[in-house]
Amino acid sequence: VCSSRFLGNGFGPFDGRIWLNCAHQGPLPQEAVAEAERALRWKVAPHRMPDRHFEEVPDRLKRELGGLIGTAPEEIVLGNSTSYGIHLLANGMPWKPGDRVLLVDGDFPATILPWLGLAKQGVQVDFVHPSGFVPTADEVEERLNSRTRVFCAGWVNSFNGGAIDLESIGDVCRKRGVQFIVNGSQAIGARALDVRRTPIDAVVSCGFKWLCGPYGTGFLWMSPQLRESLEINRVYWLAMQRGRSLNRMRDYELRDDLGSYQYDVFCPASFLNVLPWTASVVRLADLGIDRIEAHDQRLVSRLIEGIDRRIYRILSPVSGAERSTLVFVSHRERTRNEELHRQLGEAGIDISLREGNLRVSPHLYNATDEIDTLLDILNAVGSDD
Ligand SMILES: Cc1ncc(COP(=O)(O)O)c(C=O)c1O
């Protein structure tokens, strides 16, 4: 019987509550907490923090993240958020007035706003308006034109849980010479990705949702061609010292052999975040994303099958490849969602209220009995007329 929490040993304690809100924040596993404590001890007595740690600690995180998405550590750019990576691309790509970027109407603002900020450079933004939860490859293709340089979209939509098909959309983008940039923040850690086999040009993610890292973490992978096309002034002094001792710095040399290291967030060795995040990523990798995905999807199935459809509508894909780990439900009287959200909170169940709907997002540390507890309350509360 697979009702257990077997994947989530070593998470929590959750103060006796049920955390079904990974789409907002993924919790730290205990070994990550131990790593955060180690980072604190280094800073209490800084002799514990030798110079080599400033390279080795971020390099280890790059190795783990690279392993997770099928790429070399040197191709991972460390950031502090999703927004970091998208800004780097939006601000670094060489634009000409009249260039266009295609986005998805209904995507999360972090995927949209950095491109709108390019208007001053004459870059125009177009939107695809999906007829379903998320756009199909045909819908994307219809909205491309000869000036479209980029299509940027969330892999999993934060407001309806729909997942786009990276393969077919990527193929369309390749065929039309359009860079396909994916925001994987609501997917990576819960869905497997191999960038060697997927027709995308860049993927960004935060680390603090499905990757169970601390807040203030994120990364970017981009193809070497995209990276080499960037024109952005980034000359971080510590990156320039890479592979060299800190004993000699005043030759003010500009290096062009740094590859993606040139684009890491400043202070990429922020130990308090990097040490625990690395431990979280190791945990996920050791379990295997495929196994985590299967576990998460069992929980999603239980929720979808157990909810009383006479009382609730499900506002997310309920089957197939579009389905994700974000499930939106709404009372048939939509105005009751806010009160339901509050009642669940009082009963010790944490989910999100987003755009007026209830969002449930389970991950590896959740168990089927927790979904059952949620269902008991929802199905009872929702029908008490
Ligand atoms: C799709 C998506 N992207 C990004 C974010 C967060 O952006 P950032 O990492 O820049 O804070 C969220 C949620 O907070 C999200 O749902």
Coordinates of C-alpha atoms and ligand atoms in Angstrom, one line a residue:
V1 CA 0.0 0.0 0.0
C2 CA 1.4 3.3 -1.0
S3 CA -0.3 5.7 1.3
S4 CA 2.8 6.5 3.2
R5 CA 5.0 9.5 3.5
F6 CA 7.9 7.4 2.4
L7 CA 9.3 10.0 0.1
G8 CA 9.1 12.7 2.6
N9 CA 11.0 11.3 5.6
G10 CA 13.0 14.0 7.2
F11 CA 10.8 17.0 6.2
G12 CA 9.0 19.1 8.8
P13 CA 7.8 19.0 11.6
F14 CA 5.0 21.2 10.3
D15 CA 3.7 22.3 13.7
G16 CA 0.9 19.7 13.4
R17 CA -0.3 21.3 10.2
I18 CA -0.7 20.0 6.6
W19 CA 1.4 22.0 4.1
L20 CA -0.3 21.6 0.7
N21 CA 1.2 24.8 -0.7
C22 CA 4.5 23.9 -2.4
A23 CA 3.5 26.2 -5.3
H24 CA 4.2 29.0 -2.9
Q25 CA 7.1 27.7 -0.8
G26 CA 8.7 24.2 -0.6
P27 CA 9.9 23.3 2.9
L28 CA 13.5 22.5 3.7
P29 CA 14.4 18.9 4.4
Q30 CA 16.2 18.4 7.7
E31 CA 19.6 17.8 6.2
A32 CA 19.3 21.2 4.5
V33 CA 18.5 22.7 7.9
A34 CA 21.7 21.1 9.2
E35 CA 23.6 22.7 6.3
A36 CA 22.2 26.1 7.1
E37 CA 23.4 25.6 10.6
R38 CA 26.8 24.7 9.3
A39 CA 26.9 27.9 7.3
L40 CA 26.0 29.8 10.4
R41 CA 28.8 28.2 12.3
W42 CA 31.3 29.2 9.6
K43 CA 30.3 32.8 10.0
V44 CA 30.4 32.7 13.8
A45 CA 34.0 31.6 13.5
P46 CA 35.1 32.6 10.0
H47 CA 38.3 30.6 10.1
R48 CA 36.0 27.7 9.3
M49 CA 35.3 29.4 5.9
P50 CA 38.6 29.2 3.9
D51 CA 38.9 31.0 0.6
R52 CA 38.4 27.8 -1.5
H53 CA 34.8 27.5 -0.2
F54 CA 33.9 30.6 -2.2
E55 CA 34.4 28.6 -5.4
E56 CA 33.8 25.1 -4.2
V57 CA 30.4 25.7 -2.6
P58 CA 28.7 27.3 -5.6
D59 CA 30.4 24.8 -7.9
R60 CA 28.9 21.9 -6.0
L61 CA 25.5 23.4 -6.4
K62 CA 26.0 23.9 -10.1
R63 CA 27.0 20.2 -10.3
E64 CA 23.8 19.1 -8.6
L65 CA 21.6 21.4 -10.6
G66 CA 23.3 20.4 -13.8
G67 CA 22.8 16.7 -13.0
L68 CA 19.1 17.4 -12.4
I69 CA 18.5 18.8 -15.8
G70 CA 21.1 16.9 -17.8
T71 CA 23.7 19.6 -18.4
A72 CA 27.3 20.4 -17.3
P73 CA 27.9 22.4 -14.2
E74 CA 29.6 25.1 -16.3
E75 CA 26.3 25.8 -18.0
I76 CA 24.4 26.6 -14.9
V77 CA 24.1 30.3 -13.9
L78 CA 23.3 30.8 -10.2
G79 CA 20.7 33.4 -9.4
N80 CA 18.6 34.4 -6.5
S81 CA 15.1 34.0 -8.1
T82 CA 13.3 33.3 -11.3
S83 CA 13.3 37.0 -12.1
Y84 CA 17.1 37.1 -12.0
G85 CA 17.4 34.7 -14.9
I86 CA 14.7 36.3 -17.0
H87 CA 16.1 39.8 -16.5
L88 CA 19.5 38.6 -17.5
L89 CA 18.2 37.3 -20.8
A90 CA 15.8 40.2 -21.4
N91 CA 18.5 42.8 -20.7
G92 CA 21.3 40.9 -22.3
M93 CA 19.9 40.0 -25.7
P94 CA 20.9 42.4 -28.4
W95 CA 17.7 44.0 -29.5
K96 CA 16.8 46.0 -32.6
P97 CA 13.8 48.4 -32.6
G98 CA 10.8 46.5 -34.0
D99 CA 11.9 43.2 -32.5
R100 CA 9.1 41.3 -30.9
V101 CA 8.6 38.9 -28.0
L102 CA 5.7 36.5 -27.7
L103 CA 4.2 35.8 -24.3
V104 CA 1.2 34.0 -22.9
D105 CA -1.8 35.9 -21.6
G106 CA -2.4 34.6 -18.1
D107 CA 1.2 33.8 -17.2
F108 CA 2.8 34.7 -13.9
P109 CA 4.0 38.4 -13.9
A110 CA 7.7 37.3 -13.4
T111 CA 7.4 35.8 -16.9
I112 CA 5.9 38.9 -18.4
L113 CA 7.1 42.1 -16.8
P114 CA 10.8 42.0 -17.7
W115 CA 9.9 41.9 -21.4
L116 CA 7.4 44.8 -21.1
G117 CA 10.3 46.7 -19.6
L118 CA 12.0 46.6 -23.1
A119 CA 9.5 49.0 -24.6
K120 CA 12.0 51.8 -24.3
Q121 CA 14.3 49.9 -26.7
G122 CA 11.5 49.6 -29.2
V123 CA 10.8 45.9 -28.4
Q124 CA 7.1 45.1 -28.8
V125 CA 5.4 42.4 -26.8
D126 CA 2.6 40.2 -28.3
F127 CA 0.4 37.8 -26.5
V128 CA -1.0 34.4 -27.4
H129 CA -4.5 33.9 -25.8
P130 CA -4.9 30.2 -25.1
S131 CA -8.3 28.7 -25.9
G132 CA -7.6 26.1 -23.2
F133 CA -5.5 26.2 -20.1
V134 CA -2.2 26.7 -21.9
P135 CA -1.4 27.4 -25.5
T136 CA -0.9 24.6 -28.1
A137 CA 2.0 24.7 -30.6
D138 CA -0.4 25.7 -33.3
E139 CA -1.7 28.7 -31.2
V140 CA 1.9 29.7 -30.6
E141 CA 2.8 29.4 -34.3
E142 CA -0.1 31.5 -35.4
R143 CA 1.1 34.4 -33.3
L144 CA 4.7 34.3 -34.5
N145 CA 5.8 36.7 -37.2
S146 CA 9.0 37.6 -38.9
R147 CA 10.1 39.9 -36.1
T148 CA 9.5 37.5 -33.2
R149 CA 12.8 36.8 -31.5
V150 CA 11.6 35.1 -28.3
F151 CA 8.7 33.0 -27.0
C152 CA 8.8 33.0 -23.2
A153 CA 6.3 31.0 -21.2
G154 CA 5.8 29.3 -17.9
W155 CA 6.1 25.5 -18.1
V156 CA 3.3 25.1 -15.6
N157 CA 0.9 28.0 -15.2
S158 CA 0.7 29.4 -11.7
F159 CA -3.0 30.3 -12.0
N160 CA -4.5 27.2 -13.6
G161 CA -1.9 24.5 -13.2
G162 CA -1.8 23.7 -17.0
A163 CA 1.5 22.5 -18.4
I164 CA 2.6 23.4 -21.9
D165 CA 4.1 20.9 -24.2
L166 CA 7.8 21.8 -24.4
E167 CA 8.4 19.4 -27.3
S168 CA 5.9 20.6 -29.9
I169 CA 6.2 24.3 -29.0
G170 CA 10.0 24.0 -29.0
D171 CA 9.9 22.4 -32.5
V172 CA 7.8 25.3 -33.8
C173 CA 10.2 27.8 -32.3
R174 CA 13.2 26.0 -33.8
K175 CA 11.6 25.9 -37.2
R176 CA 10.9 29.7 -37.0
G177 CA 14.3 30.7 -35.5
V178 CA 12.7 31.9 -32.3
Q179 CA 14.4 31.5 -28.9
F180 CA 12.2 29.4 -26.6
I181 CA 12.7 30.5 -23.0
V182 CA 10.9 28.5 -20.3
N183 CA 10.0 29.5 -16.7
G184 CA 10.2 26.2 -14.9
S185 CA 9.6 27.5 -11.4
Q186 CA 6.3 25.6 -11.0
A187 CA 7.7 22.4 -12.5
I188 CA 11.3 21.8 -11.8
G189 CA 11.6 19.3 -8.9
A190 CA 8.2 17.9 -9.7
R191 CA 8.7 17.1 -13.4
A192 CA 11.8 15.7 -15.1
L193 CA 13.6 17.8 -17.6
D194 CA 16.6 16.9 -19.8
V195 CA 17.8 20.0 -21.6
R196 CA 19.8 17.8 -24.0
R197 CA 16.7 16.3 -25.4
T198 CA 14.2 19.1 -25.1
P199 CA 14.0 21.8 -27.8
I200 CA 14.4 24.8 -25.5
D201 CA 17.0 27.6 -25.5
A202 CA 16.8 28.6 -21.8
V203 CA 15.1 27.6 -18.6
V204 CA 14.9 29.6 -15.4
S205 CA 13.7 28.5 -12.0
C206 CA 13.5 29.6 -8.5
G207 CA 14.9 27.2 -5.9
F208 CA 12.3 27.8 -3.2
K209 CA 9.3 26.0 -4.5
W210 CA 9.5 22.4 -5.9
L211 CA 13.3 22.3 -5.4
C212 CA 12.7 22.8 -1.6
G213 CA 15.5 25.4 -1.2
P214 CA 15.6 28.5 0.9
Y215 CA 13.9 31.7 -0.3
G216 CA 16.2 33.8 -2.4
T217 CA 17.5 31.0 -4.6
G218 CA 17.3 30.3 -8.4
F219 CA 19.1 29.3 -11.5
L220 CA 19.3 29.7 -15.2
W221 CA 20.4 27.4 -17.9
M222 CA 20.8 28.8 -21.4
S223 CA 22.3 27.3 -24.6
P224 CA 25.9 28.2 -25.2
Q225 CA 24.8 30.1 -28.4
L226 CA 22.3 32.2 -26.5
R227 CA 24.9 32.9 -23.8
E228 CA 27.5 34.0 -26.4
S229 CA 25.0 36.3 -28.0
L230 CA 24.4 38.3 -24.7
E231 CA 25.7 41.8 -24.6
I232 CA 25.6 42.9 -21.0
N233 CA 28.1 44.6 -18.8
R234 CA 28.9 42.0 -16.1
V235 CA 32.4 42.2 -14.6
Y236 CA 32.1 40.9 -11.1
W237 CA 35.4 41.1 -9.4
L238 CA 35.2 37.7 -7.7
A239 CA 34.3 36.0 -10.9
M240 CA 37.4 37.5 -12.5
Q241 CA 39.5 35.8 -9.7
R242 CA 38.1 32.4 -10.6
G243 CA 40.8 29.8 -10.3
R244 CA 43.2 32.3 -8.8
S245 CA 44.2 33.2 -5.3
L246 CA 42.9 36.3 -3.6
N247 CA 46.5 37.4 -3.0
R248 CA 46.7 39.3 -6.3
M249 CA 43.8 41.3 -7.6
R250 CA 45.0 44.7 -8.7
D251 CA 45.8 43.9 -12.3
Y252 CA 42.2 44.7 -13.2
E253 CA 42.1 42.2 -15.9
L254 CA 38.9 41.6 -17.9
R255 CA 38.6 38.0 -18.6
D256 CA 36.5 36.6 -21.5
D257 CA 37.0 32.9 -20.6
L258 CA 34.4 32.7 -17.8
G259 CA 31.4 31.3 -19.8
S260 CA 28.4 31.2 -17.6
Y261 CA 30.4 32.1 -14.4
Q262 CA 30.3 35.6 -15.7
Y263 CA 26.6 35.7 -15.2
D264 CA 26.2 34.3 -11.7
V265 CA 24.5 36.5 -9.2
F266 CA 26.9 38.5 -7.2
C267 CA 28.1 36.7 -4.1
P268 CA 27.2 33.3 -5.6
A269 CA 28.6 31.6 -2.6
S270 CA 26.0 33.0 -0.2
F271 CA 26.6 30.1 2.1
L272 CA 23.4 30.5 4.2
N273 CA 21.4 29.8 1.1
V274 CA 23.7 27.7 -1.1
L275 CA 24.6 25.1 1.4
P276 CA 21.0 24.1 2.4
W277 CA 19.8 24.4 -1.2
T278 CA 22.5 22.0 -2.4
A279 CA 21.3 19.5 0.3
S280 CA 17.7 19.8 -0.9
V281 CA 18.7 19.2 -4.5
V282 CA 20.8 16.2 -3.5
R283 CA 17.8 14.8 -1.7
L284 CA 15.5 15.2 -4.7
A285 CA 18.1 13.8 -7.1
D286 CA 18.8 10.8 -4.8
L287 CA 15.1 10.0 -4.7
G288 CA 14.8 10.5 -8.5
I289 CA 12.5 13.1 -10.0
D290 CA 10.5 10.4 -11.9
R291 CA 9.7 8.7 -8.6
I292 CA 8.8 12.0 -7.0
E293 CA 6.6 12.9 -10.0
A294 CA 4.8 9.5 -9.7
H295 CA 4.2 10.1 -5.9
D296 CA 3.0 13.7 -6.5
Q297 CA 0.6 12.5 -9.2
R298 CA -0.9 9.9 -7.0
L299 CA -1.8 12.6 -4.6
V300 CA -3.2 14.8 -7.3
S301 CA -5.3 11.8 -8.6
R302 CA -6.7 11.2 -5.1
L303 CA -7.7 14.9 -4.8
I304 CA -9.3 15.0 -8.2
E305 CA -11.2 11.7 -7.7
G306 CA -12.2 12.5 -4.1
I307 CA -13.6 16.0 -4.5
D308 CA -17.4 16.3 -4.6
R309 CA -18.1 17.7 -8.1
R310 CA -21.6 18.6 -7.0
I311 CA -20.1 21.2 -4.7
Y312 CA -16.8 22.1 -6.5
R313 CA -15.5 22.7 -10.0
I314 CA -12.0 21.7 -10.9
L315 CA -10.3 24.5 -12.8
S316 CA -7.1 22.7 -13.8
P317 CA -6.4 19.9 -16.3
V318 CA -7.6 16.7 -14.7
S319 CA -5.7 14.2 -16.9
G320 CA -3.0 13.9 -19.6
A321 CA 0.3 15.7 -20.0
E322 CA -1.2 19.1 -19.2
R323 CA -2.0 18.1 -15.7
S324 CA 0.6 19.2 -13.1
T325 CA 1.0 19.3 -9.3
L326 CA -1.1 22.5 -9.0
V327 CA -4.8 21.8 -8.7
F328 CA -7.3 24.7 -8.7
V329 CA -10.7 24.1 -7.3
S330 CA -13.6 26.5 -6.8
H331 CA -16.8 26.2 -4.9
R332 CA -19.7 26.4 -7.4
E333 CA -20.5 29.6 -5.5
R334 CA -17.2 31.2 -6.2
T335 CA -17.7 33.9 -3.5
R336 CA -17.3 31.2 -0.9
N337 CA -13.7 30.3 -1.7
E338 CA -12.2 33.0 0.5
E339 CA -14.1 31.8 3.5
L340 CA -13.2 28.2 2.7
H341 CA -9.6 29.1 2.5
R342 CA -9.8 30.7 5.9
Q343 CA -11.7 27.7 7.4
L344 CA -9.0 25.3 6.1
G345 CA -6.3 27.5 7.6
E346 CA -8.1 27.3 11.0
A347 CA -8.3 23.5 10.6
G348 CA -4.5 23.4 10.1
I349 CA -4.5 23.0 6.3
D350 CA -2.4 25.4 4.3
I351 CA -3.3 26.0 0.7
S352 CA -3.3 29.2 -1.4
L353 CA -6.1 31.5 -2.6
R354 CA -5.1 32.7 -6.1
E355 CA -7.2 34.9 -8.3
G356 CA -10.2 33.9 -6.2
N357 CA -9.7 30.2 -6.4
L358 CA -8.3 27.5 -4.1
R359 CA -4.9 26.1 -5.1
V360 CA -3.7 22.8 -3.7
S361 CA -0.1 21.8 -4.5
P362 CA 1.2 18.6 -2.9
H363 CA 4.8 17.4 -3.1
L364 CA 7.0 14.6 -1.9
Y365 CA 6.6 15.2 1.9
N366 CA 2.7 14.9 1.6
A367 CA 0.9 11.7 2.1
T368 CA -2.5 10.4 0.8
D369 CA -4.1 10.7 4.3
E370 CA -3.4 14.4 4.2
I371 CA -5.3 14.7 1.0
D372 CA -8.1 12.7 2.6
T373 CA -8.2 15.2 5.5
L374 CA -8.4 18.1 3.1
L375 CA -11.2 16.3 1.2
D376 CA -13.1 15.5 4.4
I377 CA -13.2 19.2 5.3
L378 CA -13.8 20.5 1.8
N379 CA -16.6 18.1 1.0
A380 CA -18.3 18.6 4.4
V381 CA -17.9 22.4 4.7
G382 CA -18.8 23.0 1.1
S383 CA -22.2 21.2 1.4
D384 CA -23.4 22.6 4.7
D385 CA -26.2 24.7 3.3
Ligands
LIG1 C1 5.7 30.8 -12.5 C2 6.4 31.5 -11.4 N1 7.6 32.2 -11.6 C3 8.2 32.9 -10.7 C4 7.7 32.9 -9.4 C5 8.5 33.7 -8.4 O1 9.4 34.6 -9.0 P1 10.8 34.9 -8.3 O2 11.5 33.7 -8.2 O3 11.4 35.9 -9.2 O4 10.4 35.5 -7.0 C6 6.5 32.3 -9.1 C7 5.9 32.3 -7.8 O5 6.1 33.0 -6.8 C8 5.9 31.6 -10.1 O6 4.7 31.0 -9.9

